[in-house]
Amino acid sequence: MKTLHLLRHGATPWNATGQLNSTTDIGLSDRGRQEILAIAPLVQGLALDRVMCSPRRRAQETAQLLALPLPINLDDRLRELDFGCFEGKTPAELAQDLPFQQWYWDANPQVPVSVESFESVADRAQAFLQDMATLPDNTILAIAHGALIRILLCHSVLGMNPHTYRRLRSNFNFRM
């Protein structure tokens, strides 16, 4: 039986301010490094056969901090949803941004030209899953991003419209 563990990268400076982050390649904050070091023993205890990772710096730094005895395989399909023109904006800015509000909350959103569609993310996440299913490895860790993970779960696991990822909340917080 195959097992896929999904892990979101540790916190970044932009997470602390609520800024949308996809293509801007920033590393982890001190808090993010502490988060990953705190869960490293748990992840190290998994009988992993393969580690897959988004090519973004924050995900690679997460993989390196886990100090796993396996090579880190980069896969561009694990990158975050491209927020395009909304990249770097704060919650206060987004609350006043009508195109963002329509894109984020409408059931059938009009996707701004610079923003990646939810369907595109779902398609690449599904392709990633299909490729992982063909590997001889039984236990795989995929280090990725919040929206990508939630879209993957909504579309590929739960069979829901990828737009509904916005309603799926994941608890990425834990006590240290």
PDB file of N, CA, C and O in Angstrom, residues 34-84:
ATOM      1  N   GLN A  34      12.104  26.890  13.646  1.00  0.00           N
ATOM      2  CA  GLN A  34      11.776  26.231  14.918  1.00  0.00           C
ATOM      3  C   GLN A  34      10.653  25.210  14.726  1.00  0.00           C
ATOM      4  O   GLN A  34      10.705  24.114  15.299  1.00  0.00           O
ATOM      5  N   GLU A  35       9.658  25.557  13.921  1.00  0.00           N
ATOM      6  CA  GLU A  35       8.561  24.619  13.652  1.00  0.00           C
ATOM      7  C   GLU A  35       9.083  23.316  13.050  1.00  0.00           C
ATOM      8  O   GLU A  35       8.722  22.226  13.485  1.00  0.00           O
ATOM      9  N   ILE A  36       9.937  23.454  12.042  1.00  0.00           N
ATOM     10  CA  ILE A  36      10.433  22.266  11.341  1.00  0.00           C
ATOM     11  C   ILE A  36      11.365  21.454  12.236  1.00  0.00           C
ATOM     12  O   ILE A  36      11.283  20.216  12.272  1.00  0.00           O
ATOM     13  N   LEU A  37      12.231  22.114  12.986  1.00  0.00           N
ATOM     14  CA  LEU A  37      13.107  21.378  13.897  1.00  0.00           C
ATOM     15  C   LEU A  37      12.290  20.641  14.966  1.00  0.00           C
ATOM     16  O   LEU A  37      12.671  19.551  15.403  1.00  0.00           O
ATOM     17  N   ALA A  38      11.149  21.214  15.360  1.00  0.00           N
ATOM     18  CA  ALA A  38      10.301  20.573  16.364  1.00  0.00           C
ATOM     19  C   ALA A  38       9.634  19.307  15.827  1.00  0.00           C
ATOM     20  O   ALA A  38       9.450  18.340  16.574  1.00  0.00           O
ATOM     21  N   ILE A  39       9.283  19.293  14.545  1.00  0.00           N
ATOM     22  CA  ILE A  39       8.616  18.096  13.996  1.00  0.00           C
ATOM     23  C   ILE A  39       9.601  17.132  13.334  1.00  0.00           C
ATOM     24  O   ILE A  39       9.216  16.023  12.963  1.00  0.00           O
ATOM     25  N   ALA A  40      10.842  17.535  13.196  1.00  0.00           N
ATOM     26  CA  ALA A  40      11.839  16.685  12.521  1.00  0.00           C
ATOM     27  C   ALA A  40      11.911  15.278  13.114  1.00  0.00           C
ATOM     28  O   ALA A  40      11.920  14.302  12.351  1.00  0.00           O
ATOM     29  N   PRO A  41      11.934  15.106  14.445  1.00  0.00           N
ATOM     30  CA  PRO A  41      12.001  13.732  14.971  1.00  0.00           C
ATOM     31  C   PRO A  41      10.808  12.874  14.540  1.00  0.00           C
ATOM     32  O   PRO A  41      10.968  11.688  14.254  1.00  0.00           O
ATOM     33  N   LEU A  42       9.638  13.469  14.471  1.00  0.00           N
ATOM     34  CA  LEU A  42       8.454  12.732  14.021  1.00  0.00           C
ATOM     35  C   LEU A  42       8.610  12.292  12.570  1.00  0.00           C
ATOM     36  O   LEU A  42       8.387  11.128  12.229  1.00  0.00           O
ATOM     37  N   VAL A  43       9.033  13.215  11.718  1.00  0.00           N
ATOM     38  CA  VAL A  43       9.206  12.903  10.298  1.00  0.00           C
ATOM     39  C   VAL A  43      10.351  11.906  10.106  1.00  0.00           C
ATOM     40  O   VAL A  43      10.255  10.984   9.303  1.00  0.00           O
ATOM     41  N   GLN A  44      11.418  12.068  10.872  1.00  0.00           N
ATOM     42  CA  GLN A  44      12.557  11.134  10.779  1.00  0.00           C
ATOM     43  C   GLN A  44      12.156   9.722  11.186  1.00  0.00           C
ATOM     44  O   GLN A  44      12.764   8.751  10.755  1.00  0.00           O
ATOM     45  N   GLY A  45      11.106   9.599  12.002  1.00  0.00           N
ATOM     46  CA  GLY A  45      10.625   8.298  12.442  1.00  0.00           C
ATOM     47  C   GLY A  45       9.759   7.576  11.415  1.00  0.00           C
ATOM     48  O   GLY A  45       9.423   6.398  11.598  1.00  0.00           O
ATOM     49  N   LEU A  46       9.395   8.261  10.339  1.00  0.00           N
ATOM     50  CA  LEU A  46       8.617   7.621   9.285  1.00  0.00           C
ATOM     51  C   LEU A  46       9.542   6.749   8.433  1.00  0.00           C
ATOM     52  O   LEU A  46      10.688   7.111   8.189  1.00  0.00           O
ATOM     53  N   ALA A  47       9.055   5.661   7.970  1.00  0.00           N
ATOM     54  CA  ALA A  47       9.854   4.778   7.102  1.00  0.00           C
ATOM     55  C   ALA A  47       9.711   5.254   5.661  1.00  0.00           C
ATOM     56  O   ALA A  47       9.032   4.643   4.842  1.00  0.00           O
ATOM     57  N   LEU A  48      10.369   6.366   5.354  1.00  0.00           N
ATOM     58  CA  LEU A  48      10.229   6.988   4.038  1.00  0.00           C
ATOM     59  C   LEU A  48      11.109   6.300   3.001  1.00  0.00           C
ATOM     60  O   LEU A  48      12.234   5.897   3.292  1.00  0.00           O
ATOM     61  N   ASP A  49      10.572   6.230   1.790  1.00  0.00           N
ATOM     62  CA  ASP A  49      11.333   5.710   0.659  1.00  0.00           C
ATOM     63  C   ASP A  49      11.783   6.821  -0.284  1.00  0.00           C
ATOM     64  O   ASP A  49      12.718   6.640  -1.060  1.00  0.00           O
ATOM     65  N   ARG A  50      11.070   7.954  -0.251  1.00  0.00           N
ATOM     66  CA  ARG A  50      11.365   9.025  -1.200  1.00  0.00           C
ATOM     67  C   ARG A  50      10.901  10.356  -0.600  1.00  0.00           C
ATOM     68  O   ARG A  50       9.881  10.413   0.082  1.00  0.00           O
ATOM     69  N   VAL A  51      11.656  11.425  -0.906  1.00  0.00           N
ATOM     70  CA  VAL A  51      11.279  12.788  -0.511  1.00  0.00           C
ATOM     71  C   VAL A  51      11.136  13.614  -1.781  1.00  0.00           C
ATOM     72  O   VAL A  51      12.079  13.724  -2.571  1.00  0.00           O
ATOM     73  N   MET A  52       9.945  14.176  -1.948  1.00  0.00           N
ATOM     74  CA  MET A  52       9.659  15.077  -3.066  1.00  0.00           C
ATOM     75  C   MET A  52       9.492  16.480  -2.487  1.00  0.00           C
ATOM     76  O   MET A  52       8.979  16.633  -1.371  1.00  0.00           O
ATOM     77  N   CYS A  53       9.873  17.484  -3.261  1.00  0.00           N
ATOM     78  CA  CYS A  53       9.875  18.833  -2.700  1.00  0.00           C
ATOM     79  C   CYS A  53       9.615  19.877  -3.783  1.00  0.00           C
ATOM     80  O   CYS A  53      10.120  19.771  -4.902  1.00  0.00           O
ATOM     81  N   SER A  54       8.854  20.880  -3.415  1.00  0.00           N
ATOM     82  CA  SER A  54       8.701  22.053  -4.268  1.00  0.00           C
ATOM     83  C   SER A  54      10.072  22.695  -4.462  1.00  0.00           C
ATOM     84  O   SER A  54      10.910  22.669  -3.563  1.00  0.00           O
ATOM     85  N   PRO A  55      10.300  23.317  -5.612  1.00  0.00           N
ATOM     86  CA  PRO A  55      11.597  23.971  -5.825  1.00  0.00           C
ATOM     87  C   PRO A  55      11.743  25.316  -5.104  1.00  0.00           C
ATOM     88  O   PRO A  55      12.826  25.892  -5.112  1.00  0.00           O
ATOM     89  N   ARG A  56      10.691  25.810  -4.470  1.00  0.00           N
ATOM     90  CA  ARG A  56      10.795  27.092  -3.769  1.00  0.00           C
ATOM     91  C   ARG A  56      11.730  26.959  -2.560  1.00  0.00           C
ATOM     92  O   ARG A  56      11.765  25.936  -1.878  1.00  0.00           O
ATOM     93  N   ARG A  57      12.448  28.036  -2.292  1.00  0.00           N
ATOM     94  CA  ARG A  57      13.467  28.050  -1.239  1.00  0.00           C
ATOM     95  C   ARG A  57      12.893  27.641   0.122  1.00  0.00           C
ATOM     96  O   ARG A  57      13.521  26.877   0.867  1.00  0.00           O
ATOM     97  N   ARG A  58      11.707  28.119   0.455  1.00  0.00           N
ATOM     98  CA  ARG A  58      11.116  27.811   1.756  1.00  0.00           C
ATOM     99  C   ARG A  58      10.836  26.311   1.910  1.00  0.00           C
ATOM    100  O   ARG A  58      10.960  25.757   2.997  1.00  0.00           O
ATOM    101  N   ALA A  59      10.473  25.650   0.825  1.00  0.00           N
ATOM    102  CA  ALA A  59      10.231  24.208   0.872  1.00  0.00           C
ATOM    103  C   ALA A  59      11.550  23.442   0.943  1.00  0.00           C
ATOM    104  O   ALA A  59      11.692  22.480   1.711  1.00  0.00           O
ATOM    105  N   GLN A  60      12.536  23.868   0.157  1.00  0.00           N
ATOM    106  CA  GLN A  60      13.844  23.198   0.187  1.00  0.00           C
ATOM    107  C   GLN A  60      14.510  23.355   1.550  1.00  0.00           C
ATOM    108  O   GLN A  60      15.133  22.418   2.060  1.00  0.00           O
ATOM    109  N   GLU A  61      14.374  24.537   2.134  1.00  0.00           N
ATOM    110  CA  GLU A  61      14.945  24.751   3.462  1.00  0.00           C
ATOM    111  C   GLU A  61      14.258  23.839   4.481  1.00  0.00           C
ATOM    112  O   GLU A  61      14.909  23.273   5.363  1.00  0.00           O
ATOM    113  N   THR A  62      12.954  23.664   4.335  1.00  0.00           N
ATOM    114  CA  THR A  62      12.213  22.742   5.198  1.00  0.00           C
ATOM    115  C   THR A  62      12.785  21.330   5.064  1.00  0.00           C
ATOM    116  O   THR A  62      13.063  20.660   6.063  1.00  0.00           O
ATOM    117  N   ALA A  63      12.973  20.888   3.823  1.00  0.00           N
ATOM    118  CA  ALA A  63      13.513  19.540   3.579  1.00  0.00           C
ATOM    119  C   ALA A  63      14.892  19.379   4.189  1.00  0.00           C
ATOM    120  O   ALA A  63      15.196  18.350   4.812  1.00  0.00           O
ATOM    121  N   GLN A  64      15.735  20.380   4.042  1.00  0.00           N
ATOM    122  CA  GLN A  64      17.101  20.296   4.579  1.00  0.00           C
ATOM    123  C   GLN A  64      17.101  20.230   6.102  1.00  0.00           C
ATOM    124  O   GLN A  64      17.866  19.477   6.703  1.00  0.00           O
ATOM    125  N   LEU A  65      16.210  21.012   6.736  1.00  0.00           N
ATOM    126  CA  LEU A  65      16.152  21.017   8.201  1.00  0.00           C
ATOM    127  C   LEU A  65      15.657  19.689   8.766  1.00  0.00           C
ATOM    128  O   LEU A  65      15.983  19.337   9.897  1.00  0.00           O
ATOM    129  N   LEU A  66      14.885  18.955   7.989  1.00  0.00           N
ATOM    130  CA  LEU A  66      14.405  17.650   8.450  1.00  0.00           C
ATOM    131  C   LEU A  66      15.540  16.636   8.563  1.00  0.00           C
ATOM    132  O   LEU A  66      15.416  15.649   9.274  1.00  0.00           O
ATOM    133  N   ALA A  67      16.636  16.885   7.866  1.00  0.00           N
ATOM    134  CA  ALA A  67      17.849  16.038   7.929  1.00  0.00           C
ATOM    135  C   ALA A  67      17.522  14.562   7.690  1.00  0.00           C
ATOM    136  O   ALA A  67      17.915  13.692   8.461  1.00  0.00           O
ATOM    137  N   LEU A  68      16.808  14.317   6.613  1.00  0.00           N
ATOM    138  CA  LEU A  68      16.445  12.941   6.269  1.00  0.00           C
ATOM    139  C   LEU A  68      17.587  12.277   5.499  1.00  0.00           C
ATOM    140  O   LEU A  68      18.293  12.940   4.745  1.00  0.00           O
ATOM    141  N   PRO A  69      17.746  10.962   5.641  1.00  0.00           N
ATOM    142  CA  PRO A  69      18.854  10.265   4.970  1.00  0.00           C
ATOM    143  C   PRO A  69      18.522   9.882   3.523  1.00  0.00           C
ATOM    144  O   PRO A  69      18.970   8.850   3.036  1.00  0.00           O
ATOM    145  N   LEU A  70      17.752  10.720   2.849  1.00  0.00           N
ATOM    146  CA  LEU A  70      17.336  10.466   1.468  1.00  0.00           C
ATOM    147  C   LEU A  70      17.620  11.687   0.618  1.00  0.00           C
ATOM    148  O   LEU A  70      17.606  12.819   1.123  1.00  0.00           O
ATOM    149  N   PRO A  71      17.822  11.497  -0.682  1.00  0.00           N
ATOM    150  CA  PRO A  71      17.961  12.676  -1.545  1.00  0.00           C
ATOM    151  C   PRO A  71      16.640  13.442  -1.618  1.00  0.00           C
ATOM    152  O   PRO A  71      15.562  12.859  -1.464  1.00  0.00           O
ATOM    153  N   ILE A  72      16.744  14.741  -1.844  1.00  0.00           N
ATOM    154  CA  ILE A  72      15.564  15.598  -1.999  1.00  0.00           C
ATOM    155  C   ILE A  72      15.315  15.753  -3.494  1.00  0.00           C
ATOM    156  O   ILE A  72      16.147  16.294  -4.218  1.00  0.00           O
ATOM    157  N   ASN A  73      14.170  15.249  -3.948  1.00  0.00           N
ATOM    158  CA  ASN A  73      13.796  15.308  -5.361  1.00  0.00           C
ATOM    159  C   ASN A  73      12.886  16.501  -5.591  1.00  0.00           C
ATOM    160  O   ASN A  73      11.773  16.550  -5.043  1.00  0.00           O
ATOM    161  N   LEU A  74      13.348  17.467  -6.377  1.00  0.00           N
ATOM    162  CA  LEU A  74      12.546  18.653  -6.657  1.00  0.00           C
ATOM    163  C   LEU A  74      11.529  18.344  -7.748  1.00  0.00           C
ATOM    164  O   LEU A  74      11.841  17.675  -8.727  1.00  0.00           O
ATOM    165  N   ASP A  75      10.314  18.844  -7.554  1.00  0.00           N
ATOM    166  CA  ASP A  75       9.248  18.640  -8.534  1.00  0.00           C
ATOM    167  C   ASP A  75       8.463  19.937  -8.652  1.00  0.00           C
ATOM    168  O   ASP A  75       7.815  20.369  -7.697  1.00  0.00           O
ATOM    169  N   ASP A  76       8.518  20.554  -9.819  1.00  0.00           N
ATOM    170  CA  ASP A  76       7.873  21.846 -10.049  1.00  0.00           C
ATOM    171  C   ASP A  76       6.356  21.780  -9.871  1.00  0.00           C
ATOM    172  O   ASP A  76       5.720  22.795  -9.610  1.00  0.00           O
ATOM    173  N   ARG A  77       5.780  20.609  -9.977  1.00  0.00           N
ATOM    174  CA  ARG A  77       4.325  20.484  -9.807  1.00  0.00           C
ATOM    175  C   ARG A  77       3.895  20.719  -8.369  1.00  0.00           C
ATOM    176  O   ARG A  77       2.705  20.953  -8.102  1.00  0.00           O
ATOM    177  N   LEU A  78       4.836  20.722  -7.439  1.00  0.00           N
ATOM    178  CA  LEU A  78       4.514  20.970  -6.030  1.00  0.00           C
ATOM    179  C   LEU A  78       4.591  22.454  -5.659  1.00  0.00           C
ATOM    180  O   LEU A  78       4.387  22.807  -4.503  1.00  0.00           O
ATOM    181  N   ARG A  79       4.864  23.314  -6.628  1.00  0.00           N
ATOM    182  CA  ARG A  79       4.943  24.747  -6.326  1.00  0.00           C
ATOM    183  C   ARG A  79       3.551  25.279  -5.951  1.00  0.00           C
ATOM    184  O   ARG A  79       2.529  24.679  -6.260  1.00  0.00           O
ATOM    185  N   GLU A  80       3.550  26.423  -5.295  1.00  0.00           N
ATOM    186  CA  GLU A  80       2.303  27.047  -4.834  1.00  0.00           C
ATOM    187  C   GLU A  80       1.487  27.582  -6.000  1.00  0.00           C
ATOM    188  O   GLU A  80       2.028  27.883  -7.067  1.00  0.00           O
ATOM    189  N   LEU A  81       0.180  27.693  -5.791  1.00  0.00           N
ATOM    190  CA  LEU A  81      -0.699  28.388  -6.724  1.00  0.00           C
ATOM    191  C   LEU A  81      -0.093  29.759  -6.990  1.00  0.00           C
ATOM    192  O   LEU A  81       0.305  30.442  -6.049  1.00  0.00           O
ATOM    193  N   ASP A  82       0.008  30.171  -8.238  1.00  0.00           N
ATOM    194  CA  ASP A  82       0.606  31.468  -8.587  1.00  0.00           C
ATOM    195  C   ASP A  82      -0.442  32.556  -8.378  1.00  0.00           C
ATOM    196  O   ASP A  82      -1.415  32.655  -9.118  1.00  0.00           O
ATOM    197  N   PHE A  83      -0.230  33.378  -7.355  1.00  0.00           N
ATOM    198  CA  PHE A  83      -1.176  34.439  -7.015  1.00  0.00           C
ATOM    199  C   PHE A  83      -1.064  35.661  -7.923  1.00  0.00           C
ATOM    200  O   PHE A  83      -1.840  36.601  -7.800  1.00  0.00           O
ATOM    201  N   GLY A  84      -0.097  35.669  -8.817  1.00  0.00           N
ATOM    202  CA  GLY A  84       0.015  36.728  -9.817  1.00  0.00           C
ATOM    203  C   GLY A  84      -0.036  38.128  -9.236  1.00  0.00           C
ATOM    204  O   GLY A  84       0.758  38.486  -8.366  1.00  0.00           O
TER     205      GLY A  84
END
